[in-house]
């Protein structure tokens, strides 16, 4: 797997992938107003151009098949928009991408935080498998958002 840094020029492709990946989540949560589905091209381009946002993706034969964003907020890396093309889900791309993104995050990040809907069985299982621990839940319409946290694990050398 080759981790690629994404930027504003990738916004259209990221948005297309994002919409395809989040439709099943919208169905599972009976909520078509999920923020990833409501994000505009301009908002995606601005997010990918924000200096606090680090975005990475995986391409297969030139096609973007997975991406993730980490927004740096102090010592926290806020993980969001972890998406995998529907036809490539279940092949370990999401896990591999998230672990690579954690490793590539700026050195100032000491903890990663994320959330997902309570009916997102695959992501819930994956986050727990990767060492994320549930910290709390918050209400969202007629379901709950499950919040997770994971301390940064440094790999490959001394901590800088």
JSON list of C-alpha atoms in Angstrom, two decimals, residues 1-153:
[
{"chain": "A", "resi": 1, "resn": "UNK", "atom": "CA", "xyz": [0.00, 0.00, 0.00]},
{"chain": "A", "resi": 2, "resn": "UNK", "atom": "CA", "xyz": [1.27, 3.41, -0.93]},
{"chain": "A", "resi": 3, "resn": "UNK", "atom": "CA", "xyz": [0.09, 6.30, 1.24]},
{"chain": "A", "resi": 4, "resn": "UNK", "atom": "CA", "xyz": [-0.54, 9.45, -0.80]},
{"chain": "A", "resi": 5, "resn": "UNK", "atom": "CA", "xyz": [-0.96, 12.96, 0.59]},
{"chain": "A", "resi": 6, "resn": "UNK", "atom": "CA", "xyz": [-4.17, 14.56, -0.67]},
{"chain": "A", "resi": 7, "resn": "UNK", "atom": "CA", "xyz": [-4.87, 18.25, -1.17]},
{"chain": "A", "resi": 8, "resn": "UNK", "atom": "CA", "xyz": [-7.41, 20.70, -2.61]},
{"chain": "A", "resi": 9, "resn": "UNK", "atom": "CA", "xyz": [-6.88, 19.39, -6.16]},
{"chain": "A", "resi": 10, "resn": "UNK", "atom": "CA", "xyz": [-8.26, 16.02, -4.99]},
{"chain": "A", "resi": 11, "resn": "UNK", "atom": "CA", "xyz": [-11.49, 17.49, -3.59]},
{"chain": "A", "resi": 12, "resn": "UNK", "atom": "CA", "xyz": [-13.80, 16.31, -6.39]},
{"chain": "A", "resi": 13, "resn": "UNK", "atom": "CA", "xyz": [-12.53, 12.75, -6.27]},
{"chain": "A", "resi": 14, "resn": "UNK", "atom": "CA", "xyz": [-12.61, 12.67, -2.47]},
{"chain": "A", "resi": 15, "resn": "UNK", "atom": "CA", "xyz": [-16.17, 14.01, -2.42]},
{"chain": "A", "resi": 16, "resn": "UNK", "atom": "CA", "xyz": [-17.34, 11.41, -4.97]},
{"chain": "A", "resi": 17, "resn": "UNK", "atom": "CA", "xyz": [-15.76, 8.60, -2.94]},
{"chain": "A", "resi": 18, "resn": "UNK", "atom": "CA", "xyz": [-17.14, 10.05, 0.28]},
{"chain": "A", "resi": 19, "resn": "UNK", "atom": "CA", "xyz": [-20.71, 10.11, -1.00]},
{"chain": "A", "resi": 20, "resn": "UNK", "atom": "CA", "xyz": [-20.50, 6.53, -2.26]},
{"chain": "A", "resi": 21, "resn": "UNK", "atom": "CA", "xyz": [-19.04, 5.32, 1.03]},
{"chain": "A", "resi": 22, "resn": "UNK", "atom": "CA", "xyz": [-21.50, 7.13, 3.31]},
{"chain": "A", "resi": 23, "resn": "UNK", "atom": "CA", "xyz": [-24.77, 6.10, 1.62]},
{"chain": "A", "resi": 24, "resn": "UNK", "atom": "CA", "xyz": [-24.82, 2.74, 3.48]},
{"chain": "A", "resi": 25, "resn": "UNK", "atom": "CA", "xyz": [-24.17, 4.61, 6.76]},
{"chain": "A", "resi": 26, "resn": "UNK", "atom": "CA", "xyz": [-27.07, 6.96, 6.02]},
{"chain": "A", "resi": 27, "resn": "UNK", "atom": "CA", "xyz": [-29.33, 3.98, 5.40]},
{"chain": "A", "resi": 28, "resn": "UNK", "atom": "CA", "xyz": [-28.20, 2.20, 8.57]},
{"chain": "A", "resi": 29, "resn": "UNK", "atom": "CA", "xyz": [-28.84, 5.29, 10.68]},
{"chain": "A", "resi": 30, "resn": "UNK", "atom": "CA", "xyz": [-31.97, 6.36, 8.79]},
{"chain": "A", "resi": 31, "resn": "UNK", "atom": "CA", "xyz": [-30.42, 9.80, 8.34]},
{"chain": "A", "resi": 32, "resn": "UNK", "atom": "CA", "xyz": [-29.65, 11.23, 4.91]},
{"chain": "A", "resi": 33, "resn": "UNK", "atom": "CA", "xyz": [-28.38, 14.44, 6.50]},
{"chain": "A", "resi": 34, "resn": "UNK", "atom": "CA", "xyz": [-25.02, 13.02, 7.60]},
{"chain": "A", "resi": 35, "resn": "UNK", "atom": "CA", "xyz": [-22.37, 15.79, 7.38]},
{"chain": "A", "resi": 36, "resn": "UNK", "atom": "CA", "xyz": [-20.20, 13.81, 4.91]},
{"chain": "A", "resi": 37, "resn": "UNK", "atom": "CA", "xyz": [-23.18, 13.60, 2.54]},
{"chain": "A", "resi": 38, "resn": "UNK", "atom": "CA", "xyz": [-24.00, 17.29, 2.94]},
{"chain": "A", "resi": 39, "resn": "UNK", "atom": "CA", "xyz": [-20.43, 18.58, 2.42]},
{"chain": "A", "resi": 40, "resn": "UNK", "atom": "CA", "xyz": [-20.08, 20.70, -0.71]},
{"chain": "A", "resi": 41, "resn": "UNK", "atom": "CA", "xyz": [-17.21, 20.72, -3.17]},
{"chain": "A", "resi": 42, "resn": "UNK", "atom": "CA", "xyz": [-16.11, 24.11, -1.84]},
{"chain": "A", "resi": 43, "resn": "UNK", "atom": "CA", "xyz": [-16.14, 22.84, 1.76]},
{"chain": "A", "resi": 44, "resn": "UNK", "atom": "CA", "xyz": [-14.16, 19.72, 0.82]},
{"chain": "A", "resi": 45, "resn": "UNK", "atom": "CA", "xyz": [-11.61, 21.80, -1.10]},
{"chain": "A", "resi": 46, "resn": "UNK", "atom": "CA", "xyz": [-11.26, 24.20, 1.85]},
{"chain": "A", "resi": 47, "resn": "UNK", "atom": "CA", "xyz": [-10.87, 21.34, 4.33]},
{"chain": "A", "resi": 48, "resn": "UNK", "atom": "CA", "xyz": [-8.19, 19.67, 2.19]},
{"chain": "A", "resi": 49, "resn": "UNK", "atom": "CA", "xyz": [-6.37, 23.00, 1.94]},
{"chain": "A", "resi": 50, "resn": "UNK", "atom": "CA", "xyz": [-6.51, 23.79, 5.65]},
{"chain": "A", "resi": 51, "resn": "UNK", "atom": "CA", "xyz": [-2.98, 23.69, 7.15]},
{"chain": "A", "resi": 52, "resn": "UNK", "atom": "CA", "xyz": [-4.37, 21.90, 10.24]},
{"chain": "A", "resi": 53, "resn": "UNK", "atom": "CA", "xyz": [-5.88, 19.13, 8.08]},
{"chain": "A", "resi": 54, "resn": "UNK", "atom": "CA", "xyz": [-3.73, 16.25, 6.94]},
{"chain": "A", "resi": 55, "resn": "UNK", "atom": "CA", "xyz": [-5.40, 14.03, 4.35]},
{"chain": "A", "resi": 56, "resn": "UNK", "atom": "CA", "xyz": [-4.13, 10.79, 2.88]},
{"chain": "A", "resi": 57, "resn": "UNK", "atom": "CA", "xyz": [-5.46, 8.34, 0.35]},
{"chain": "A", "resi": 58, "resn": "UNK", "atom": "CA", "xyz": [-4.85, 5.06, -1.43]},
{"chain": "A", "resi": 59, "resn": "UNK", "atom": "CA", "xyz": [-5.04, 4.72, -5.21]},
{"chain": "A", "resi": 60, "resn": "UNK", "atom": "CA", "xyz": [-5.40, 1.51, -7.16]},
{"chain": "A", "resi": 61, "resn": "UNK", "atom": "CA", "xyz": [-4.73, 1.75, -10.90]},
{"chain": "A", "resi": 62, "resn": "UNK", "atom": "CA", "xyz": [-5.06, 5.53, -10.61]},
{"chain": "A", "resi": 63, "resn": "UNK", "atom": "CA", "xyz": [-8.46, 5.34, -8.85]},
{"chain": "A", "resi": 64, "resn": "UNK", "atom": "CA", "xyz": [-8.86, 6.80, -5.36]},
{"chain": "A", "resi": 65, "resn": "UNK", "atom": "CA", "xyz": [-10.27, 3.90, -3.32]},
{"chain": "A", "resi": 66, "resn": "UNK", "atom": "CA", "xyz": [-9.76, 5.14, 0.25]},
{"chain": "A", "resi": 67, "resn": "UNK", "atom": "CA", "xyz": [-9.04, 8.35, 2.13]},
{"chain": "A", "resi": 68, "resn": "UNK", "atom": "CA", "xyz": [-8.87, 9.78, 5.63]},
{"chain": "A", "resi": 69, "resn": "UNK", "atom": "CA", "xyz": [-8.42, 13.19, 7.23]},
{"chain": "A", "resi": 70, "resn": "UNK", "atom": "CA", "xyz": [-6.75, 14.05, 10.51]},
{"chain": "A", "resi": 71, "resn": "UNK", "atom": "CA", "xyz": [-7.26, 17.57, 11.83]},
{"chain": "A", "resi": 72, "resn": "UNK", "atom": "CA", "xyz": [-4.67, 18.65, 14.39]},
{"chain": "A", "resi": 73, "resn": "UNK", "atom": "CA", "xyz": [-6.25, 20.33, 17.41]},
{"chain": "A", "resi": 74, "resn": "UNK", "atom": "CA", "xyz": [-3.54, 20.92, 20.01]},
{"chain": "A", "resi": 75, "resn": "UNK", "atom": "CA", "xyz": [-2.16, 17.51, 20.96]},
{"chain": "A", "resi": 76, "resn": "UNK", "atom": "CA", "xyz": [-5.17, 15.69, 19.49]},
{"chain": "A", "resi": 77, "resn": "UNK", "atom": "CA", "xyz": [-5.50, 14.28, 16.01]},
{"chain": "A", "resi": 78, "resn": "UNK", "atom": "CA", "xyz": [-9.19, 14.34, 15.14]},
{"chain": "A", "resi": 79, "resn": "UNK", "atom": "CA", "xyz": [-9.76, 11.50, 12.69]},
{"chain": "A", "resi": 80, "resn": "UNK", "atom": "CA", "xyz": [-12.58, 11.98, 10.23]},
{"chain": "A", "resi": 81, "resn": "UNK", "atom": "CA", "xyz": [-13.92, 10.98, 6.87]},
{"chain": "A", "resi": 82, "resn": "UNK", "atom": "CA", "xyz": [-12.24, 7.55, 6.87]},
{"chain": "A", "resi": 83, "resn": "UNK", "atom": "CA", "xyz": [-13.78, 6.19, 3.70]},
{"chain": "A", "resi": 84, "resn": "UNK", "atom": "CA", "xyz": [-13.31, 3.19, 1.44]},
{"chain": "A", "resi": 85, "resn": "UNK", "atom": "CA", "xyz": [-14.98, 2.61, -1.92]},
{"chain": "A", "resi": 86, "resn": "UNK", "atom": "CA", "xyz": [-17.94, 0.26, -1.45]},
{"chain": "A", "resi": 87, "resn": "UNK", "atom": "CA", "xyz": [-16.46, -2.35, -3.82]},
{"chain": "A", "resi": 88, "resn": "UNK", "atom": "CA", "xyz": [-13.17, -2.36, -1.86]},
{"chain": "A", "resi": 89, "resn": "UNK", "atom": "CA", "xyz": [-14.59, -2.54, 1.68]},
{"chain": "A", "resi": 90, "resn": "UNK", "atom": "CA", "xyz": [-13.69, -5.59, 3.75]},
{"chain": "A", "resi": 91, "resn": "UNK", "atom": "CA", "xyz": [-10.19, -5.92, 2.28]},
{"chain": "A", "resi": 92, "resn": "UNK", "atom": "CA", "xyz": [-8.26, -4.16, 5.07]},
{"chain": "A", "resi": 93, "resn": "UNK", "atom": "CA", "xyz": [-7.81, -0.85, 3.26]},
{"chain": "A", "resi": 94, "resn": "UNK", "atom": "CA", "xyz": [-9.48, 1.20, 6.01]},
{"chain": "A", "resi": 95, "resn": "UNK", "atom": "CA", "xyz": [-7.37, -0.36, 8.76]},
{"chain": "A", "resi": 96, "resn": "UNK", "atom": "CA", "xyz": [-4.15, -0.04, 6.78]},
{"chain": "A", "resi": 97, "resn": "UNK", "atom": "CA", "xyz": [-4.88, 3.56, 5.85]},
{"chain": "A", "resi": 98, "resn": "UNK", "atom": "CA", "xyz": [-5.79, 4.58, 9.39]},
{"chain": "A", "resi": 99, "resn": "UNK", "atom": "CA", "xyz": [-2.64, 3.02, 10.86]},
{"chain": "A", "resi": 100, "resn": "UNK", "atom": "CA", "xyz": [-0.46, 4.65, 8.18]},
{"chain": "A", "resi": 101, "resn": "UNK", "atom": "CA", "xyz": [-2.15, 8.02, 8.75]},
{"chain": "A", "resi": 102, "resn": "UNK", "atom": "CA", "xyz": [-1.61, 7.75, 12.52]},
{"chain": "A", "resi": 103, "resn": "UNK", "atom": "CA", "xyz": [2.07, 7.10, 11.87]},
{"chain": "A", "resi": 104, "resn": "UNK", "atom": "CA", "xyz": [2.32, 9.99, 9.38]},
{"chain": "A", "resi": 105, "resn": "UNK", "atom": "CA", "xyz": [0.51, 12.51, 11.60]},
{"chain": "A", "resi": 106, "resn": "UNK", "atom": "CA", "xyz": [2.58, 15.45, 12.87]},
{"chain": "A", "resi": 107, "resn": "UNK", "atom": "CA", "xyz": [4.80, 14.66, 15.90]},
{"chain": "A", "resi": 108, "resn": "UNK", "atom": "CA", "xyz": [2.77, 17.04, 18.09]},
{"chain": "A", "resi": 109, "resn": "UNK", "atom": "CA", "xyz": [-0.18, 14.61, 18.05]},
{"chain": "A", "resi": 110, "resn": "UNK", "atom": "CA", "xyz": [-0.22, 12.45, 21.19]},
{"chain": "A", "resi": 111, "resn": "UNK", "atom": "CA", "xyz": [-3.80, 11.13, 21.03]},
{"chain": "A", "resi": 112, "resn": "UNK", "atom": "CA", "xyz": [-6.25, 10.29, 18.27]},
{"chain": "A", "resi": 113, "resn": "UNK", "atom": "CA", "xyz": [-10.00, 10.84, 18.61]},
{"chain": "A", "resi": 114, "resn": "UNK", "atom": "CA", "xyz": [-12.86, 9.85, 16.36]},
{"chain": "A", "resi": 115, "resn": "UNK", "atom": "CA", "xyz": [-16.55, 8.99, 16.39]},
{"chain": "A", "resi": 116, "resn": "UNK", "atom": "CA", "xyz": [-19.01, 6.93, 14.40]},
{"chain": "A", "resi": 117, "resn": "UNK", "atom": "CA", "xyz": [-22.66, 6.03, 14.54]},
{"chain": "A", "resi": 118, "resn": "UNK", "atom": "CA", "xyz": [-23.79, 3.24, 16.85]},
{"chain": "A", "resi": 119, "resn": "UNK", "atom": "CA", "xyz": [-25.14, 1.25, 13.88]},
{"chain": "A", "resi": 120, "resn": "UNK", "atom": "CA", "xyz": [-21.81, 1.25, 12.01]},
{"chain": "A", "resi": 121, "resn": "UNK", "atom": "CA", "xyz": [-20.93, -2.36, 12.81]},
{"chain": "A", "resi": 122, "resn": "UNK", "atom": "CA", "xyz": [-17.85, -2.61, 10.58]},
{"chain": "A", "resi": 123, "resn": "UNK", "atom": "CA", "xyz": [-16.21, 0.63, 11.71]},
{"chain": "A", "resi": 124, "resn": "UNK", "atom": "CA", "xyz": [-17.01, -0.06, 15.39]},
{"chain": "A", "resi": 125, "resn": "UNK", "atom": "CA", "xyz": [-15.33, -3.46, 15.13]},
{"chain": "A", "resi": 126, "resn": "UNK", "atom": "CA", "xyz": [-12.33, -2.01, 13.25]},
{"chain": "A", "resi": 127, "resn": "UNK", "atom": "CA", "xyz": [-11.72, 0.85, 15.70]},
{"chain": "A", "resi": 128, "resn": "UNK", "atom": "CA", "xyz": [-11.77, -1.49, 18.68]},
{"chain": "A", "resi": 129, "resn": "UNK", "atom": "CA", "xyz": [-9.44, -3.91, 16.88]},
{"chain": "A", "resi": 130, "resn": "UNK", "atom": "CA", "xyz": [-6.99, -1.05, 16.21]},
{"chain": "A", "resi": 131, "resn": "UNK", "atom": "CA", "xyz": [-6.84, -0.09, 19.90]},
{"chain": "A", "resi": 132, "resn": "UNK", "atom": "CA", "xyz": [-9.43, 2.68, 20.07]},
{"chain": "A", "resi": 133, "resn": "UNK", "atom": "CA", "xyz": [-11.36, 2.77, 23.34]},
{"chain": "A", "resi": 134, "resn": "UNK", "atom": "CA", "xyz": [-14.89, 4.09, 23.67]},
{"chain": "A", "resi": 135, "resn": "UNK", "atom": "CA", "xyz": [-14.94, 7.21, 25.84]},
{"chain": "A", "resi": 136, "resn": "UNK", "atom": "CA", "xyz": [-18.58, 8.29, 25.67]},
{"chain": "A", "resi": 137, "resn": "UNK", "atom": "CA", "xyz": [-21.72, 8.54, 23.56]},
{"chain": "A", "resi": 138, "resn": "UNK", "atom": "CA", "xyz": [-23.72, 11.54, 22.45]},
{"chain": "A", "resi": 139, "resn": "UNK", "atom": "CA", "xyz": [-27.29, 11.65, 21.13]},
{"chain": "A", "resi": 140, "resn": "UNK", "atom": "CA", "xyz": [-27.82, 12.35, 17.44]},
{"chain": "A", "resi": 141, "resn": "UNK", "atom": "CA", "xyz": [-31.39, 12.33, 16.15]},
{"chain": "A", "resi": 142, "resn": "UNK", "atom": "CA", "xyz": [-32.66, 8.78, 16.89]},
{"chain": "A", "resi": 143, "resn": "UNK", "atom": "CA", "xyz": [-29.29, 7.09, 17.46]},
{"chain": "A", "resi": 144, "resn": "UNK", "atom": "CA", "xyz": [-26.04, 7.74, 19.31]},
{"chain": "A", "resi": 145, "resn": "UNK", "atom": "CA", "xyz": [-22.56, 8.71, 18.19]},
{"chain": "A", "resi": 146, "resn": "UNK", "atom": "CA", "xyz": [-19.87, 6.53, 19.73]},
{"chain": "A", "resi": 147, "resn": "UNK", "atom": "CA", "xyz": [-16.68, 8.47, 20.59]},
{"chain": "A", "resi": 148, "resn": "UNK", "atom": "CA", "xyz": [-13.28, 6.76, 20.73]},
{"chain": "A", "resi": 149, "resn": "UNK", "atom": "CA", "xyz": [-9.77, 7.68, 21.77]},
{"chain": "A", "resi": 150, "resn": "UNK", "atom": "CA", "xyz": [-6.36, 6.09, 21.29]},
{"chain": "A", "resi": 151, "resn": "UNK", "atom": "CA", "xyz": [-2.99, 7.24, 22.60]},
{"chain": "A", "resi": 152, "resn": "UNK", "atom": "CA", "xyz": [-0.37, 7.61, 19.92]},
{"chain": "A", "resi": 153, "resn": "UNK", "atom": "CA", "xyz": [1.96, 4.66, 19.56]}
]
